[in-house]
PDB file of C-alpha atoms in Angstrom:
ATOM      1  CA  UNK A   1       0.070  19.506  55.103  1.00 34.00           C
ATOM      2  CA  UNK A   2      -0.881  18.588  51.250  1.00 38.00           C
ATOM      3  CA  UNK A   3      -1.135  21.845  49.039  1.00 36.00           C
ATOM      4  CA  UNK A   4      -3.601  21.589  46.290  1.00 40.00           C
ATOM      5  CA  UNK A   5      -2.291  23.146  43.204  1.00 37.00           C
ATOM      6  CA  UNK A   6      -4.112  23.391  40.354  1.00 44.00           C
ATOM      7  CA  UNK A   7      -2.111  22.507  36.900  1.00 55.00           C
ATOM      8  CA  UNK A   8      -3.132  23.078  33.873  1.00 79.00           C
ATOM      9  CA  UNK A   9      -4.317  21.004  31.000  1.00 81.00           C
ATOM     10  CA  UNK A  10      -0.613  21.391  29.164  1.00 84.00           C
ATOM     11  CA  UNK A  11       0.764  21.127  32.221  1.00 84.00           C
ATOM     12  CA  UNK A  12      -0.688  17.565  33.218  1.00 81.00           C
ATOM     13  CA  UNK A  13       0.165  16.530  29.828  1.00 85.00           C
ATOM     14  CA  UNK A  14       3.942  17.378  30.137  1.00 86.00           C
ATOM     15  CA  UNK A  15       4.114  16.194  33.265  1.00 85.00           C
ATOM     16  CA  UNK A  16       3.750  12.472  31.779  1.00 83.00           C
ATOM     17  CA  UNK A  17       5.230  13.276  28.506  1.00 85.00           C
ATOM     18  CA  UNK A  18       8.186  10.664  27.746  1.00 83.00           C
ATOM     19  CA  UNK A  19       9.188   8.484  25.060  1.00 86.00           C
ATOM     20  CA  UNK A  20       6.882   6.151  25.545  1.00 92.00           C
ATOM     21  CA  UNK A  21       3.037   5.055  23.251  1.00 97.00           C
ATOM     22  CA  UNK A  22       0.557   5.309  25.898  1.00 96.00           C
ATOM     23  CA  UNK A  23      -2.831   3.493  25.555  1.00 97.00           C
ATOM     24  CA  UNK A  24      -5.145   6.049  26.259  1.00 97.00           C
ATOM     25  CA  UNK A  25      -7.859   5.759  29.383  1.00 94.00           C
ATOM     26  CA  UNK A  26      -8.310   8.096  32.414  1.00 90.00           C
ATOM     27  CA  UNK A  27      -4.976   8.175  33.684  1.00 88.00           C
ATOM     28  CA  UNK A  28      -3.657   8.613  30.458  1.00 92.00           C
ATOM     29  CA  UNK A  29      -6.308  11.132  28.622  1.00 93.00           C
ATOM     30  CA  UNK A  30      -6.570  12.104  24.982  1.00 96.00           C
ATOM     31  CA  UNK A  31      -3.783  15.058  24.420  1.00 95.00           C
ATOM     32  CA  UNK A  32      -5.553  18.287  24.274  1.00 94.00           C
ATOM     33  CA  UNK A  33      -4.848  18.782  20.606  1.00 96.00           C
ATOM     34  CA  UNK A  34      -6.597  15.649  19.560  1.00 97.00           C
ATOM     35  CA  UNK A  35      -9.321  15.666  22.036  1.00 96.00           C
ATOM     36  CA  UNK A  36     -11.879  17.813  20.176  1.00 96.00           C
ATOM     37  CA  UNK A  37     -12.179  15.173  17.818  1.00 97.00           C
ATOM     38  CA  UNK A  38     -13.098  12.547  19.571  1.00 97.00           C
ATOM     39  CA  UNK A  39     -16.826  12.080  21.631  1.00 94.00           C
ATOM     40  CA  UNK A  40     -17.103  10.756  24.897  1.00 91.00           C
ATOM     41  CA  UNK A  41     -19.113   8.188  24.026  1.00 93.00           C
ATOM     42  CA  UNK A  42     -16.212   7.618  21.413  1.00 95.00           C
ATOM     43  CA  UNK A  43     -16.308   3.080  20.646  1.00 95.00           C
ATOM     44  CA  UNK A  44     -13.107   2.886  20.078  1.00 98.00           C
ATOM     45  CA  UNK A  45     -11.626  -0.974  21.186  1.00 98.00           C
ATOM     46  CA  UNK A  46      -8.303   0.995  21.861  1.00 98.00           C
ATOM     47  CA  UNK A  47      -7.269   4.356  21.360  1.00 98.00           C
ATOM     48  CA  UNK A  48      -3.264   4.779  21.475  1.00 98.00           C
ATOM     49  CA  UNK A  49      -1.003   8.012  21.298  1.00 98.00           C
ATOM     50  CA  UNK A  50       2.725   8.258  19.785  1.00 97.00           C
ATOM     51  CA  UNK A  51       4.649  10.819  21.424  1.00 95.00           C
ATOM     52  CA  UNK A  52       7.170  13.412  19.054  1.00 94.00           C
ATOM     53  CA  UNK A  53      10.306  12.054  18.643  1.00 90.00           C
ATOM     54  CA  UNK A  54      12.272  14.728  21.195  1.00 89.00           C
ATOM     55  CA  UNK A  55      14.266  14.502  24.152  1.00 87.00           C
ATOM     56  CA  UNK A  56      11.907  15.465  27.277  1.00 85.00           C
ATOM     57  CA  UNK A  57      14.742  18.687  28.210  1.00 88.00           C
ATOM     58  CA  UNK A  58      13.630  19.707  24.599  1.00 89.00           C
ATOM     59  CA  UNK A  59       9.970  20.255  25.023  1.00 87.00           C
ATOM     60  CA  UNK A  60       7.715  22.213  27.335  1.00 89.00           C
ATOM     61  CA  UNK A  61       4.172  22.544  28.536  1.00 87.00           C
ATOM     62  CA  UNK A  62       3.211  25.232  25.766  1.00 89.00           C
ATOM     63  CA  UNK A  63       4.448  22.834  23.060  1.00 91.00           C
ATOM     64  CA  UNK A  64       1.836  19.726  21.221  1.00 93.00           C
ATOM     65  CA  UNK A  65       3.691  16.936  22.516  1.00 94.00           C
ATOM     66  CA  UNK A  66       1.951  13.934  20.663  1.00 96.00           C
ATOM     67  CA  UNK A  67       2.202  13.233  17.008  1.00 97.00           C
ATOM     68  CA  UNK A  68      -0.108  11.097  16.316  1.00 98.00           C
ATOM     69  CA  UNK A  69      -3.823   9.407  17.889  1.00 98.00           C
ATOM     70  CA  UNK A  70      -5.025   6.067  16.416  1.00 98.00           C
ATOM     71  CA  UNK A  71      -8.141   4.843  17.077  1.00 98.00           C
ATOM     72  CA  UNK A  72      -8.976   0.974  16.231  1.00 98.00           C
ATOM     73  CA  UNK A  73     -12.572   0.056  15.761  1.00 98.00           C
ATOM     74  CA  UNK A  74     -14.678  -3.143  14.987  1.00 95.00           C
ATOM     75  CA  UNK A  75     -14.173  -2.593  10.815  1.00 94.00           C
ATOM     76  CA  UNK A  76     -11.711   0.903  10.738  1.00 97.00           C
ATOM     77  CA  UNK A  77      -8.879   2.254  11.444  1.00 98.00           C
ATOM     78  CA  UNK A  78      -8.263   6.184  12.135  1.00 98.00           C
ATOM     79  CA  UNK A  79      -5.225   7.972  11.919  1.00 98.00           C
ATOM     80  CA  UNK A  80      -4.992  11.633  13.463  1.00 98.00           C
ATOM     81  CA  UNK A  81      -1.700  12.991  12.781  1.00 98.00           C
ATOM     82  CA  UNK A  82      -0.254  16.262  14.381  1.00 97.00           C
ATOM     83  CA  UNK A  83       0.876  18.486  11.096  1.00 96.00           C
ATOM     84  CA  UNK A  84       4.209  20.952  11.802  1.00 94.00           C
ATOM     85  CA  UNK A  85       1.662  24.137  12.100  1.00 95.00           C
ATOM     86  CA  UNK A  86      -0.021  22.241  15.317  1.00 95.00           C
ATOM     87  CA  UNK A  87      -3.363  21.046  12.821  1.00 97.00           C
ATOM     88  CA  UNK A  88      -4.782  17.862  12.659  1.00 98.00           C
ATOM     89  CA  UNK A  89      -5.010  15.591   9.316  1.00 97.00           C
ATOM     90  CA  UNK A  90      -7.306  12.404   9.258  1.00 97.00           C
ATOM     91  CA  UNK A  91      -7.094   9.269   7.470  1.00 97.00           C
ATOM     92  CA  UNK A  92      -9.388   6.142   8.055  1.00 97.00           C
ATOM     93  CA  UNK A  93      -8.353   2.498   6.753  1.00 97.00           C
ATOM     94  CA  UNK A  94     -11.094   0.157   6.131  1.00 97.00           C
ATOM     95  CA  UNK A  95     -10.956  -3.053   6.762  1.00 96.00           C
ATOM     96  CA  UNK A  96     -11.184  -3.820   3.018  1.00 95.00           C
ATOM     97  CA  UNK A  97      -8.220  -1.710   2.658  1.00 96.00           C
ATOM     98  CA  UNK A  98      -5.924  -2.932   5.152  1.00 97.00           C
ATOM     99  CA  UNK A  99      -2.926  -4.764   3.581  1.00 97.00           C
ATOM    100  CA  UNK A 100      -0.521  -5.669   6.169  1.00 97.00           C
ATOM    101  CA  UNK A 101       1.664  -4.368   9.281  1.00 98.00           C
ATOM    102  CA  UNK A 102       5.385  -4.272   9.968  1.00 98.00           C
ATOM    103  CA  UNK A 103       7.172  -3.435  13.190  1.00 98.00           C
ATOM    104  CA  UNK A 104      11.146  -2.729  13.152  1.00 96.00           C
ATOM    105  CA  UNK A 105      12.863  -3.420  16.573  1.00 95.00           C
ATOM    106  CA  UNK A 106      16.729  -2.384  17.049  1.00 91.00           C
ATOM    107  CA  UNK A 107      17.937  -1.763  20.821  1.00 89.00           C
ATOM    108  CA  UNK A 108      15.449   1.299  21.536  1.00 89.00           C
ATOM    109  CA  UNK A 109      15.112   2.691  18.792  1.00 92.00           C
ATOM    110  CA  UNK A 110      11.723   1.039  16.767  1.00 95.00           C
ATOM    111  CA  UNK A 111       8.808   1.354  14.441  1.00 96.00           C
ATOM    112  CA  UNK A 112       5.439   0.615  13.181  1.00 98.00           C
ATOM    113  CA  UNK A 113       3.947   0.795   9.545  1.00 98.00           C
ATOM    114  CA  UNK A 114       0.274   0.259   9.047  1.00 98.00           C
ATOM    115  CA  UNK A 115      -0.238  -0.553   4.919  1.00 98.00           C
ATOM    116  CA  UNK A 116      -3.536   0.441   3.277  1.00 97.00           C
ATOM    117  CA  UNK A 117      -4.397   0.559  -0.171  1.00 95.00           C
ATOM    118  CA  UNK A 118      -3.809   3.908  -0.885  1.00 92.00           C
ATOM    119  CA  UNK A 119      -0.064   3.756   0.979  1.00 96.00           C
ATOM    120  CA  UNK A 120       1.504   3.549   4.575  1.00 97.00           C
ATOM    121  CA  UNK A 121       1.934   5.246   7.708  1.00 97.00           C
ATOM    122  CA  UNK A 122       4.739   5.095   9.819  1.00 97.00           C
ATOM    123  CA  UNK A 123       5.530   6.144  13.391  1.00 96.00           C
ATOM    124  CA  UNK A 124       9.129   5.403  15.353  1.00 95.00           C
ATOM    125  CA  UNK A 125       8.826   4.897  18.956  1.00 95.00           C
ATOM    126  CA  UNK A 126      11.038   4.030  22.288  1.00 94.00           C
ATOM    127  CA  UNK A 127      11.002  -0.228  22.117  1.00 95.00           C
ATOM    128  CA  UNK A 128       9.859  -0.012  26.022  1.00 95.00           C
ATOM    129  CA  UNK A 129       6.993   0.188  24.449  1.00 97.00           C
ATOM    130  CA  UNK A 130       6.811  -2.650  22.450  1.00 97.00           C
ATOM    131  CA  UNK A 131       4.463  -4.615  24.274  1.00 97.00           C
ATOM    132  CA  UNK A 132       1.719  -2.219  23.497  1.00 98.00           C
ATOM    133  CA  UNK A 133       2.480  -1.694  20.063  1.00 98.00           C
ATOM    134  CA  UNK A 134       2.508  -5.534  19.344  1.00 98.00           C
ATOM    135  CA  UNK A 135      -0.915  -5.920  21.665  1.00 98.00           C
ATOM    136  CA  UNK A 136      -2.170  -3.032  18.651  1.00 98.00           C
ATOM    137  CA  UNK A 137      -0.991  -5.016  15.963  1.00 98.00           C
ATOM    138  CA  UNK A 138      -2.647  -7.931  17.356  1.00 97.00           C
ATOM    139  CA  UNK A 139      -5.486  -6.184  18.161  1.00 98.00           C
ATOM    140  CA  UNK A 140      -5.040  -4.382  14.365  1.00 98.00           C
ATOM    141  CA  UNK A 141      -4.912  -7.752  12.689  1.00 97.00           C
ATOM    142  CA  UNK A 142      -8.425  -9.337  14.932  1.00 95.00           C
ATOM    143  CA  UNK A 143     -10.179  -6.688  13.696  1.00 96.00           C
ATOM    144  CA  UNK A 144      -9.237  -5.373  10.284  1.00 96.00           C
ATOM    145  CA  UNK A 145      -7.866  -8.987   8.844  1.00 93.00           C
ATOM    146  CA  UNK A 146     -10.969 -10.185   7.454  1.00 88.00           C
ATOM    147  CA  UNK A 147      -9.700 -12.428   4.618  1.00 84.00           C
ATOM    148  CA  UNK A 148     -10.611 -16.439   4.136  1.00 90.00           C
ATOM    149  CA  UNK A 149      -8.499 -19.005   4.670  1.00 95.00           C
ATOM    150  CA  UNK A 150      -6.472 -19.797   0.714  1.00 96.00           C
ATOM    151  CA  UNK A 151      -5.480 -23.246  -0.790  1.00 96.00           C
ATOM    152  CA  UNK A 152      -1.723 -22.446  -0.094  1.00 97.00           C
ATOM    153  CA  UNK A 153      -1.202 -26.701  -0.571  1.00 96.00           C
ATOM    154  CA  UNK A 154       0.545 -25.835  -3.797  1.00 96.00           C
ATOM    155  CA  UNK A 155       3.348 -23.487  -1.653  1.00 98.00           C
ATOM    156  CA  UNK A 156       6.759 -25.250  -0.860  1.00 98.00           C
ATOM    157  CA  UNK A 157       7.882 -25.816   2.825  1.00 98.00           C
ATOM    158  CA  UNK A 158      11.973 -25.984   3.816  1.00 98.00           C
ATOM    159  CA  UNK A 159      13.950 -28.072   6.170  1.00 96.00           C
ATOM    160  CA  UNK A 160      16.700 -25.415   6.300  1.00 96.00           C
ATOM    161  CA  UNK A 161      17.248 -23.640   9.898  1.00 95.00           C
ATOM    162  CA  UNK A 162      17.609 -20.403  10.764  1.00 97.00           C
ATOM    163  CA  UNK A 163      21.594 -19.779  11.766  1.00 95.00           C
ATOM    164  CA  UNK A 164      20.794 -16.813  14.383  1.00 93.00           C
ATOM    165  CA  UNK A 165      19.731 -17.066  17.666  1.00 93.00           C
ATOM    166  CA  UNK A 166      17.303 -14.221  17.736  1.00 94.00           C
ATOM    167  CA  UNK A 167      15.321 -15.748  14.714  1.00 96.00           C
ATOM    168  CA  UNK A 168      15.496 -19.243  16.464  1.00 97.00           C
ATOM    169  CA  UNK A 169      13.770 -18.011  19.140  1.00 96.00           C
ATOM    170  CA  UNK A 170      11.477 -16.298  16.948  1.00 97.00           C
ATOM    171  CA  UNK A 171      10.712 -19.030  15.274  1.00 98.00           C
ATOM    172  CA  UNK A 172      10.083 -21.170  17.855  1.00 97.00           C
ATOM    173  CA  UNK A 173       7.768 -18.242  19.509  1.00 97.00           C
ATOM    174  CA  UNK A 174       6.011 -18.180  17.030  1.00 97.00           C
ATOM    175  CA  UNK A 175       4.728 -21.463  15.981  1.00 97.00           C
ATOM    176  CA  UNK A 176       3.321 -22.207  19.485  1.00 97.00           C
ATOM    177  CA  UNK A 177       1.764 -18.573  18.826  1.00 95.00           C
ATOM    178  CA  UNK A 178       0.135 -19.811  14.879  1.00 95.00           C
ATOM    179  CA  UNK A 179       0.328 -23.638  14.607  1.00 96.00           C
ATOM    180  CA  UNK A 180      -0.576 -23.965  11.623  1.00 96.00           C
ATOM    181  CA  UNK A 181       2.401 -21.653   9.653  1.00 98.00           C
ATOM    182  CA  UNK A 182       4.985 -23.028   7.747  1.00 98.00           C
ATOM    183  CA  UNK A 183       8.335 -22.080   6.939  1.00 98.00           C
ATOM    184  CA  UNK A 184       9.357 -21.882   2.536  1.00 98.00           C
ATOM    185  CA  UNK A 185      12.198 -20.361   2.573  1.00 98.00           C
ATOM    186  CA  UNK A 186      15.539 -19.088   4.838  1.00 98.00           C
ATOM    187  CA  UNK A 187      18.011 -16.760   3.092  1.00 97.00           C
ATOM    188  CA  UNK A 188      20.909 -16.866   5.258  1.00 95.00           C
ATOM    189  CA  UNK A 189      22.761 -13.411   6.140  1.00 91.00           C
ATOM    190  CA  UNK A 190      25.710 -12.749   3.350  1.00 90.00           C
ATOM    191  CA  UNK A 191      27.639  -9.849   2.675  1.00 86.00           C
ATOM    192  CA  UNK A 192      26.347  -7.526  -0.401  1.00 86.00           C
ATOM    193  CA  UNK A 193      28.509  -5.819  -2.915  1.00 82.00           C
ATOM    194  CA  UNK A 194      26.725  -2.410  -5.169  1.00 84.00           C
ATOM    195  CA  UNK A 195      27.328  -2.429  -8.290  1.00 81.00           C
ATOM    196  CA  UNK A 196      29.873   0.850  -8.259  1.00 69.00           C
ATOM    197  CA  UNK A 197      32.928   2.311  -9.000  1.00 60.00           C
ATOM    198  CA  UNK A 198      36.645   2.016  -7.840  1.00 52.00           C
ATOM    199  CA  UNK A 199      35.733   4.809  -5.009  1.00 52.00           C
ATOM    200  CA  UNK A 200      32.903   3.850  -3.670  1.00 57.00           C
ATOM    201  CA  UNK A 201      34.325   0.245  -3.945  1.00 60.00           C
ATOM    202  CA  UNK A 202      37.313   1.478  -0.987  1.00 57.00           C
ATOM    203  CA  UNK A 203      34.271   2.416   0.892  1.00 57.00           C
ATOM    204  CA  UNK A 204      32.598  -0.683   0.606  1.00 57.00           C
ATOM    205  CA  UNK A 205      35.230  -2.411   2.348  1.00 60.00           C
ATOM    206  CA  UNK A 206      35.713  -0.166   5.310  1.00 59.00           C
ATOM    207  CA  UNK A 207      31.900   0.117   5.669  1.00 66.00           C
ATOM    208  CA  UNK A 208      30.528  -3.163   4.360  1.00 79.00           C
ATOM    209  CA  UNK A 209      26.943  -4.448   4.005  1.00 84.00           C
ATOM    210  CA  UNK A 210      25.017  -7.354   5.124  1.00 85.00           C
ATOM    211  CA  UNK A 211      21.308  -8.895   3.322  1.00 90.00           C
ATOM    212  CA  UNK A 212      20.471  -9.785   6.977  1.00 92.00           C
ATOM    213  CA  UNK A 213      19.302 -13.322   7.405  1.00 95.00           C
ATOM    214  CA  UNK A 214      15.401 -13.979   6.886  1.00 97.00           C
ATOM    215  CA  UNK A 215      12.833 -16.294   7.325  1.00 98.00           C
ATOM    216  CA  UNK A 216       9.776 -16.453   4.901  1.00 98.00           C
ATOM    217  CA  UNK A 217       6.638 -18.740   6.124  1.00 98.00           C
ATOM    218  CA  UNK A 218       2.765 -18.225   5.468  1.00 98.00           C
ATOM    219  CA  UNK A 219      -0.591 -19.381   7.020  1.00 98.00           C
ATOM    220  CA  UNK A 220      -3.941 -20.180   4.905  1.00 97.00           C
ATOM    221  CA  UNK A 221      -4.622 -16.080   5.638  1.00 96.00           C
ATOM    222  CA  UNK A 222      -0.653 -14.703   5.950  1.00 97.00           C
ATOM    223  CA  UNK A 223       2.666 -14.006   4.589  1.00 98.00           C
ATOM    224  CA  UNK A 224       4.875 -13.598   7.577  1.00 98.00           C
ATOM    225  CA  UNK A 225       8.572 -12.244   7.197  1.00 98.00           C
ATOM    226  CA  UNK A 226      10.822 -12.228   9.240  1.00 98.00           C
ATOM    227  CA  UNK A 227      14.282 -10.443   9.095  1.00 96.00           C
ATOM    228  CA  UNK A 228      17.565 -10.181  11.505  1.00 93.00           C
ATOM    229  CA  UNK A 229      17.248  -6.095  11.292  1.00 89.00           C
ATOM    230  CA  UNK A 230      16.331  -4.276   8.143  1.00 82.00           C
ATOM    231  CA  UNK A 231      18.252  -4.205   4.414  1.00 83.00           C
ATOM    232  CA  UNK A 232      21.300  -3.415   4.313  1.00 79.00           C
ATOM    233  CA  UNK A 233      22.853  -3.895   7.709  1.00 74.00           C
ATOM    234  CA  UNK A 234      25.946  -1.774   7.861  1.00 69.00           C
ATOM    235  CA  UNK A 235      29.513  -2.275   9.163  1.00 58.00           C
ATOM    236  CA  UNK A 236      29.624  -5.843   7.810  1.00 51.00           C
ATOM    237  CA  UNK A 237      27.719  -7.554  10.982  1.00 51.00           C
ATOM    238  CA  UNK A 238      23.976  -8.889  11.970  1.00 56.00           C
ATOM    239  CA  UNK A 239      22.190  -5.978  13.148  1.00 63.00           C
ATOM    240  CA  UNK A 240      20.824  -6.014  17.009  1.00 78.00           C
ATOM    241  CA  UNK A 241      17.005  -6.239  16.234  1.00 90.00           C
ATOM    242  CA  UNK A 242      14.460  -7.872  13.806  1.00 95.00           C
ATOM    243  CA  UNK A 243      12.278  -6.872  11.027  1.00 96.00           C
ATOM    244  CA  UNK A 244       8.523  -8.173  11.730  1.00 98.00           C
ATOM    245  CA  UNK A 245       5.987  -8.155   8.485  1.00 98.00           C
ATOM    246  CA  UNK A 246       2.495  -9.826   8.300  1.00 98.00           C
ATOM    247  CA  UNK A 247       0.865  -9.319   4.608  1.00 97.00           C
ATOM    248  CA  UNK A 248      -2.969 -11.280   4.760  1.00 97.00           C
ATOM    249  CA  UNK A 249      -1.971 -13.568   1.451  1.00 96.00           C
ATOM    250  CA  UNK A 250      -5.445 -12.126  -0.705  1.00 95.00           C
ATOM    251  CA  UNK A 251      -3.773  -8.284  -0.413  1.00 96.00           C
ATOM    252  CA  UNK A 252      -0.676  -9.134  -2.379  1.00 96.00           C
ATOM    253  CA  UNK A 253      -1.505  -7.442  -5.567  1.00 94.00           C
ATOM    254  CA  UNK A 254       1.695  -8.570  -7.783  1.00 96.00           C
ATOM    255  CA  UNK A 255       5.117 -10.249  -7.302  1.00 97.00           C
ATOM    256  CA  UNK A 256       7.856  -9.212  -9.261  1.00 97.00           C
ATOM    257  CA  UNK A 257      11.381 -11.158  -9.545  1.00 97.00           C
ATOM    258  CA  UNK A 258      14.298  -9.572 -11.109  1.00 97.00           C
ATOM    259  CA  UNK A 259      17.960  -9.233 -11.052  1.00 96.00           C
ATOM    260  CA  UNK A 260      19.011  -6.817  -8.490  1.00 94.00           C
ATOM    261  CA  UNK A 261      20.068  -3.439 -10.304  1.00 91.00           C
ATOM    262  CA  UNK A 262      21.997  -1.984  -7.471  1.00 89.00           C
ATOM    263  CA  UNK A 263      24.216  -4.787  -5.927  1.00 89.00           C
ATOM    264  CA  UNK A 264      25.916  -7.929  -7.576  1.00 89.00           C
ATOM    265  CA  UNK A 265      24.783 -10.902  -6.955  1.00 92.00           C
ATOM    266  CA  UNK A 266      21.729 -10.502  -5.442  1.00 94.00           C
ATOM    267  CA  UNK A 267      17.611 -11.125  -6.730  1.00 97.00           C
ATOM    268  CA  UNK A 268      15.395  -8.453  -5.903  1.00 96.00           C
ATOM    269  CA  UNK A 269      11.771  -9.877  -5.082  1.00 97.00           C
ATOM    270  CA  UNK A 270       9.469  -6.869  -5.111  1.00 97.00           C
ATOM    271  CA  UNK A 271       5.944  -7.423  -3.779  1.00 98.00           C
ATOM    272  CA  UNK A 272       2.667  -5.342  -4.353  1.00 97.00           C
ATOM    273  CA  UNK A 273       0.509  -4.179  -1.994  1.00 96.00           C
ATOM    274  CA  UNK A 274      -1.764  -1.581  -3.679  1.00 92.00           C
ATOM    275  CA  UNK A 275       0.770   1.303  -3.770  1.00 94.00           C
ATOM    276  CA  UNK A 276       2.976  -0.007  -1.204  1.00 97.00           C
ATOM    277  CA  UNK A 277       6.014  -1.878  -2.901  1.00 97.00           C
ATOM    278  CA  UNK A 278       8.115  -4.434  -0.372  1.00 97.00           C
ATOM    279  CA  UNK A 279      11.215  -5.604  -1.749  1.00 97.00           C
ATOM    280  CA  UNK A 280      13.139  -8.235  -0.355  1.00 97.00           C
ATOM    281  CA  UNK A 281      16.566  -9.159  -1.349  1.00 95.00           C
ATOM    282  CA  UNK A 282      17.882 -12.998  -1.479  1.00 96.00           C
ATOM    283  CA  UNK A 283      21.265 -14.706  -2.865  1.00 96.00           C
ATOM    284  CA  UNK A 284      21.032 -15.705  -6.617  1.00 96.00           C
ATOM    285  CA  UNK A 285      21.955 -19.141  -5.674  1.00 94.00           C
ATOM    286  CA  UNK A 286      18.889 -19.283  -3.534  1.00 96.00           C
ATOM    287  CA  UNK A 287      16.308 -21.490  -5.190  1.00 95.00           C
ATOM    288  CA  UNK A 288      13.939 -21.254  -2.308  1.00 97.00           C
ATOM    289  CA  UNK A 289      12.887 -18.072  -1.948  1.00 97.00           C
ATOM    290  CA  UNK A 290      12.249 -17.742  -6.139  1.00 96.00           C
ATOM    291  CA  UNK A 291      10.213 -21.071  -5.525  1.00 97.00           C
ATOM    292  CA  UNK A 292       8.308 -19.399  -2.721  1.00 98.00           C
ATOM    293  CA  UNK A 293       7.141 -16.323  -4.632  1.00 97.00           C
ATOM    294  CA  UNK A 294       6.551 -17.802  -7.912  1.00 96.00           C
ATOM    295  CA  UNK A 295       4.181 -20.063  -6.023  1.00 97.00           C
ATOM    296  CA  UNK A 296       2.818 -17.280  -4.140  1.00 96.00           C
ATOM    297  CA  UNK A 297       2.113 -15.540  -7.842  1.00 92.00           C
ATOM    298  CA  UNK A 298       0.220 -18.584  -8.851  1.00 90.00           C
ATOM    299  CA  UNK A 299      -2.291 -18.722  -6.256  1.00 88.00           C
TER     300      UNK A 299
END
């Protein structure tokens, strides 16, 4: 005979808690700290929540188990973010302020940055659910990407392949996904050297460092970057995951190309987004990438 047992509010909401982003709907409600702000007549395309990053033997029913609830609409973005006393902030992004996303995948661990004018926010998450976060992005980019197509004839276009098999694949995924993008520029993965002293020089070569091996390609409306894990990968070898950046090409404020001041060898190529500052790292014997971004400056 079924016994009906009433749970609680917290309760329910432990009960799925895991390390997964759950799109929110009905079987999958808004958690209770964030649902005061929201209406029910709320017109949100999709409404997602990021759980806290903490083994499920760590929390508890009595405990705020989601950091953050964001909301995509037709022309805005809102952020609610859990704050360590258990109160909500609230940021909005416009679309006139959105400048770009990146997502970070290595073996489970991942992330997601959403860049607006006046800075970023971040959230890690468990990579099962990447499918959701990229069908965000996507969904992010549809709505809140509202720039024209550019003139990019005057931007340079490589033969060079990519050596790794993840960013083949990549690659090849995604120009059936955007026809139309072209690839500038590959810096190929090569070991990196700081510019330091005898000591930290031993540790160097018991611990080395990798610039991991990326691909740089744009559309008429996007610089897209793509990288085999994240600057510097340690222990001398290609890191396990990939590096994902979309920039719309009218939100990049300023390029900057200098000498690298931390490692030998190396060009730093910093670019603006508003207050948001990507750098990206390439061999000084790499004419490709410097071609790239100069022509990028001159649109």
């Amino acid at each position: 005979m079924a016994i009906n047992v009433d749970l609680t509010e917290a309760e329910l909401e432990f009960n799925t808690f895991g390390p997964w982003v759950y799109e929110i709907n009905d079987a999958y409600p808004l958690p209770r700290l964030f649902a005061p702000y929201f209406k029910d007549d709320d017109q949100a395309i999709i409404k997602i929540k990021v759980p806290r990053d903490i083994d499920r033997r760590n929390a508890n029913p009595e405990m705020h188990l989601y950091d953050y609830v964001i909301a995509l609409y037709k022309d805005q973005l809102r952020i609610l973010e859990r704050r360590e006393d258990d109160t909500v902030g609230e940021s909005f992004v416009n679309a006139a302020d959105f400048m770009g996303i990146r997502i970070y995948k290595n073996l489970l661990r991942a992330a997601c940055t959403i860049y607006s004018v006046d800075g970023a926010t971040s959230f890690s998450f468990n990579s099962v659910s990447m499918d959701l976060v990229w069908k965000f992005a996507n969904l992010i980019l549809a709505s809140l990407e509202k720039s024209n197509p550019m003139n990019v004839s005057s931007l340079p276009v490589t033969d060079a392949e990519p050596e790794t098999m993840l960013l083949q694949n990549m690659l090849h995924d995604l120009k059936i996904e955007k026809p139309n993008i072209s690839l500038a520029a590959v810096q190929k993965g090569i070991d990196v050297y700081r510019k330091e002293g005898t000591a930290a020089m031993i540790e160097r070569m018991i611990w080395k460092e990798m610039n991991p091996e990326a691909l740089h390609l744009f559309t008429d409306k996007e610089l897209v970057v793509l990288e085999n894990g994240f600057f510097p990968n340690r222990a001398g070898m290609p890191d396990f995951g990939y590096t994902y950046t979309i920039v719309p090409l009218n939100k990049v404020t300023a390029v900057n190309i200098s000498d690298s001041k931390e490692y030998s060898l190396l060009m730093d190529c910093t670019i603006y987004l508003g207050r948001n500052q990507l750098v990206y790292h390439y061999d000084v014997d790499n004419e490709e990438v410097g071609e790239f971004y100069n022509a990028i400056k001159s649109l």
